[in-house]
Amino acid sequence: DQQVKQNSPSLSVQEGRISILNCDYTNSMFDYFLWYKKYPAEGPTFLISISSIKDKNEDGRFTVFLNKSAKHLSLHIVPSQPGDSAVYFCAARANNDMRFGAGTRLTVKP
Amino acid sequence: DTGVSQDPRHKITKRGQNVTFRCDPISEHNRLYWYRQTLGQGPEFLTYFQNEAQLEKSRLLSDRFSAERPKGSFSTLEIQRTEQGDSAMYLCASSFSGLPGQYFGPGTRLTVT
């Protein structure tokens, strides 16, 4: 049962432009949503999170938006940099159970 | 470096053999998680410890898998009688109670031939 879905396996953007990564979920019991970034040969790195009681959280170039009615969240990266090129995983937590999406590979071209 | 560490980073074994992986979490973190990741998928939850107590196990964790965290610090994950379907990246993560973010180690890549 895929409770967290990232429908775009890849995304390519130009350096300096905005990157928008999307994620959909089905379980209304999720109380926290997180984004992780993963480089090859490394484990996922925690990037940013948002509580289910909020609709926006911002940290520098990274902003996460949550639309509970649509069961949708997105990660905005502005401006995108070549070093942002990685696989981004969306994750959602209910109690101690964390579910991950399949990931979106972001490529930022110089 | 005070991040999560895992050992070994790579393991190649023959079908039917037993393997054991080790995870050392961030020292002040009381929660420890094991995940499995296959190609093109996100991490899948296997099991979770709070201190030394194993509080949750996924149905993915068959009876060939066992995990321990004897003193509430490092943890081991053992797979008995390995099968080719066990080939995957095994990830360990740790966190502190009440905080949502989990911090992952680099993983152990298991190949069963």
PDB file of N, CA, C and O in Angstrom, chain B residues 6 9 11 13 19 34 38 43-45 47 50 55 62 72-73 77-78 85 91 110:
ATOM      1  N   GLN B   6      27.439   3.013  10.037  1.00  0.00           N
ATOM      2  CA  GLN B   6      27.020   1.635   9.793  1.00  0.00           C
ATOM      3  C   GLN B   6      28.206   0.822   9.307  1.00  0.00           C
ATOM      4  O   GLN B   6      29.064   1.332   8.572  1.00  0.00           O
ATOM      5  N   ARG B   9      29.952  -1.388   5.022  1.00  0.00           N
ATOM      6  CA  ARG B   9      29.281  -0.598   4.001  1.00  0.00           C
ATOM      7  C   ARG B   9      28.777  -1.491   2.876  1.00  0.00           C
ATOM      8  O   ARG B   9      27.771  -1.187   2.235  1.00  0.00           O
ATOM      9  N   LYS B  11      28.355  -5.827   1.709  1.00  0.00           N
ATOM     10  CA  LYS B  11      28.482  -7.229   2.102  1.00  0.00           C
ATOM     11  C   LYS B  11      27.991  -8.083   0.946  1.00  0.00           C
ATOM     12  O   LYS B  11      26.864  -7.885   0.461  1.00  0.00           O
ATOM     13  N   THR B  13      27.343 -12.053   0.045  1.00  0.00           N
ATOM     14  CA  THR B  13      27.248 -13.341   0.710  1.00  0.00           C
ATOM     15  C   THR B  13      26.542 -14.332  -0.201  1.00  0.00           C
ATOM     16  O   THR B  13      25.847 -13.952  -1.141  1.00  0.00           O
ATOM     17  N   VAL B  19      24.099 -13.156   7.924  1.00  0.00           N
ATOM     18  CA  VAL B  19      24.857 -11.905   7.931  1.00  0.00           C
ATOM     19  C   VAL B  19      24.387 -11.047   9.104  1.00  0.00           C
ATOM     20  O   VAL B  19      23.238 -11.142   9.540  1.00  0.00           O
ATOM     21  N   TRP B  34      15.510   0.770  11.659  1.00  0.00           N
ATOM     22  CA  TRP B  34      16.094   0.056  10.525  1.00  0.00           C
ATOM     23  C   TRP B  34      15.119   0.134   9.357  1.00  0.00           C
ATOM     24  O   TRP B  34      13.897  -0.054   9.523  1.00  0.00           O
ATOM     25  N   THR B  38      15.259  -0.724  -1.809  1.00  0.00           N
ATOM     26  CA  THR B  38      15.613  -1.368  -3.073  1.00  0.00           C
ATOM     27  C   THR B  38      15.614  -0.323  -4.177  1.00  0.00           C
ATOM     28  O   THR B  38      15.089   0.787  -4.007  1.00  0.00           O
ATOM     29  N   PRO B  43      12.980   4.300   1.241  1.00  0.00           N
ATOM     30  CA  PRO B  43      13.216   3.386   2.359  1.00  0.00           C
ATOM     31  C   PRO B  43      11.907   2.792   2.883  1.00  0.00           C
ATOM     32  O   PRO B  43      10.891   3.487   2.969  1.00  0.00           O
ATOM     33  N   GLU B  44      11.946   1.493   3.237  1.00  0.00           N
ATOM     34  CA  GLU B  44      10.782   0.821   3.821  1.00  0.00           C
ATOM     35  C   GLU B  44      11.110   0.476   5.268  1.00  0.00           C
ATOM     36  O   GLU B  44      12.138  -0.153   5.541  1.00  0.00           O
ATOM     37  N   PHE B  45      10.212   0.841   6.164  1.00  0.00           N
ATOM     38  CA  PHE B  45      10.413   0.631   7.591  1.00  0.00           C
ATOM     39  C   PHE B  45      10.476  -0.860   7.925  1.00  0.00           C
ATOM     40  O   PHE B  45       9.660  -1.655   7.454  1.00  0.00           O
ATOM     41  N   THR B  47      11.958  -1.920  11.525  1.00  0.00           N
ATOM     42  CA  THR B  47      11.757  -2.020  12.955  1.00  0.00           C
ATOM     43  C   THR B  47      12.269  -0.768  13.644  1.00  0.00           C
ATOM     44  O   THR B  47      13.012   0.028  13.061  1.00  0.00           O
ATOM     45  N   GLN B  50      13.106   2.118  21.004  1.00  0.00           N
ATOM     46  CA  GLN B  50      13.243   3.271  21.896  1.00  0.00           C
ATOM     47  C   GLN B  50      14.098   2.791  23.052  1.00  0.00           C
ATOM     48  O   GLN B  50      13.695   1.882  23.792  1.00  0.00           O
ATOM     49  N   LEU B  55      10.018  -1.642  19.862  1.00  0.00           N
ATOM     50  CA  LEU B  55       8.618  -1.288  20.049  1.00  0.00           C
ATOM     51  C   LEU B  55       7.731  -1.599  18.855  1.00  0.00           C
ATOM     52  O   LEU B  55       6.512  -1.684  18.998  1.00  0.00           O
ATOM     53  N   SER B  62      10.549 -10.714   8.334  1.00  0.00           N
ATOM     54  CA  SER B  62      10.207 -12.123   8.502  1.00  0.00           C
ATOM     55  C   SER B  62      10.966 -12.696   9.693  1.00  0.00           C
ATOM     56  O   SER B  62      11.843 -12.045  10.274  1.00  0.00           O
ATOM     57  N   GLY B  72      20.844  -0.061  24.570  1.00  0.00           N
ATOM     58  CA  GLY B  72      20.245   1.203  24.176  1.00  0.00           C
ATOM     59  C   GLY B  72      21.176   2.109  23.409  1.00  0.00           C
ATOM     60  O   GLY B  72      20.879   3.289  23.244  1.00  0.00           O
ATOM     61  N   SER B  73      22.310   1.538  22.936  1.00  0.00           N
ATOM     62  CA  SER B  73      23.232   2.366  22.152  1.00  0.00           C
ATOM     63  C   SER B  73      23.277   1.824  20.728  1.00  0.00           C
ATOM     64  O   SER B  73      22.377   2.083  19.945  1.00  0.00           O
ATOM     65  N   LEU B  77      21.474  -5.882  13.191  1.00  0.00           N
ATOM     66  CA  LEU B  77      20.416  -6.507  12.402  1.00  0.00           C
ATOM     67  C   LEU B  77      21.000  -7.778  11.802  1.00  0.00           C
ATOM     68  O   LEU B  77      22.010  -7.728  11.097  1.00  0.00           O
ATOM     69  N   GLU B  78      20.405  -8.926  12.122  1.00  0.00           N
ATOM     70  CA  GLU B  78      20.892 -10.198  11.611  1.00  0.00           C
ATOM     71  C   GLU B  78      19.867 -10.775  10.645  1.00  0.00           C
ATOM     72  O   GLU B  78      18.653 -10.733  10.910  1.00  0.00           O
ATOM     73  N   GLY B  85      16.327 -12.396  -2.620  1.00  0.00           N
ATOM     74  CA  GLY B  85      15.406 -11.274  -2.426  1.00  0.00           C
ATOM     75  C   GLY B  85      15.781 -10.368  -1.279  1.00  0.00           C
ATOM     76  O   GLY B  85      15.205  -9.284  -1.136  1.00  0.00           O
ATOM     77  N   LEU B  91      19.365   0.520   5.748  1.00  0.00           N
ATOM     78  CA  LEU B  91      19.635   1.832   6.327  1.00  0.00           C
ATOM     79  C   LEU B  91      19.254   1.858   7.800  1.00  0.00           C
ATOM     80  O   LEU B  91      18.230   1.312   8.195  1.00  0.00           O
ATOM     81  N   LEU B 110      23.752  -4.976   0.762  1.00  0.00           N
ATOM     82  CA  LEU B 110      23.850  -6.439   0.808  1.00  0.00           C
ATOM     83  C   LEU B 110      23.559  -7.016  -0.564  1.00  0.00           C
ATOM     84  O   LEU B 110      22.547  -6.672  -1.181  1.00  0.00           O
TER      85      LEU B 110
END
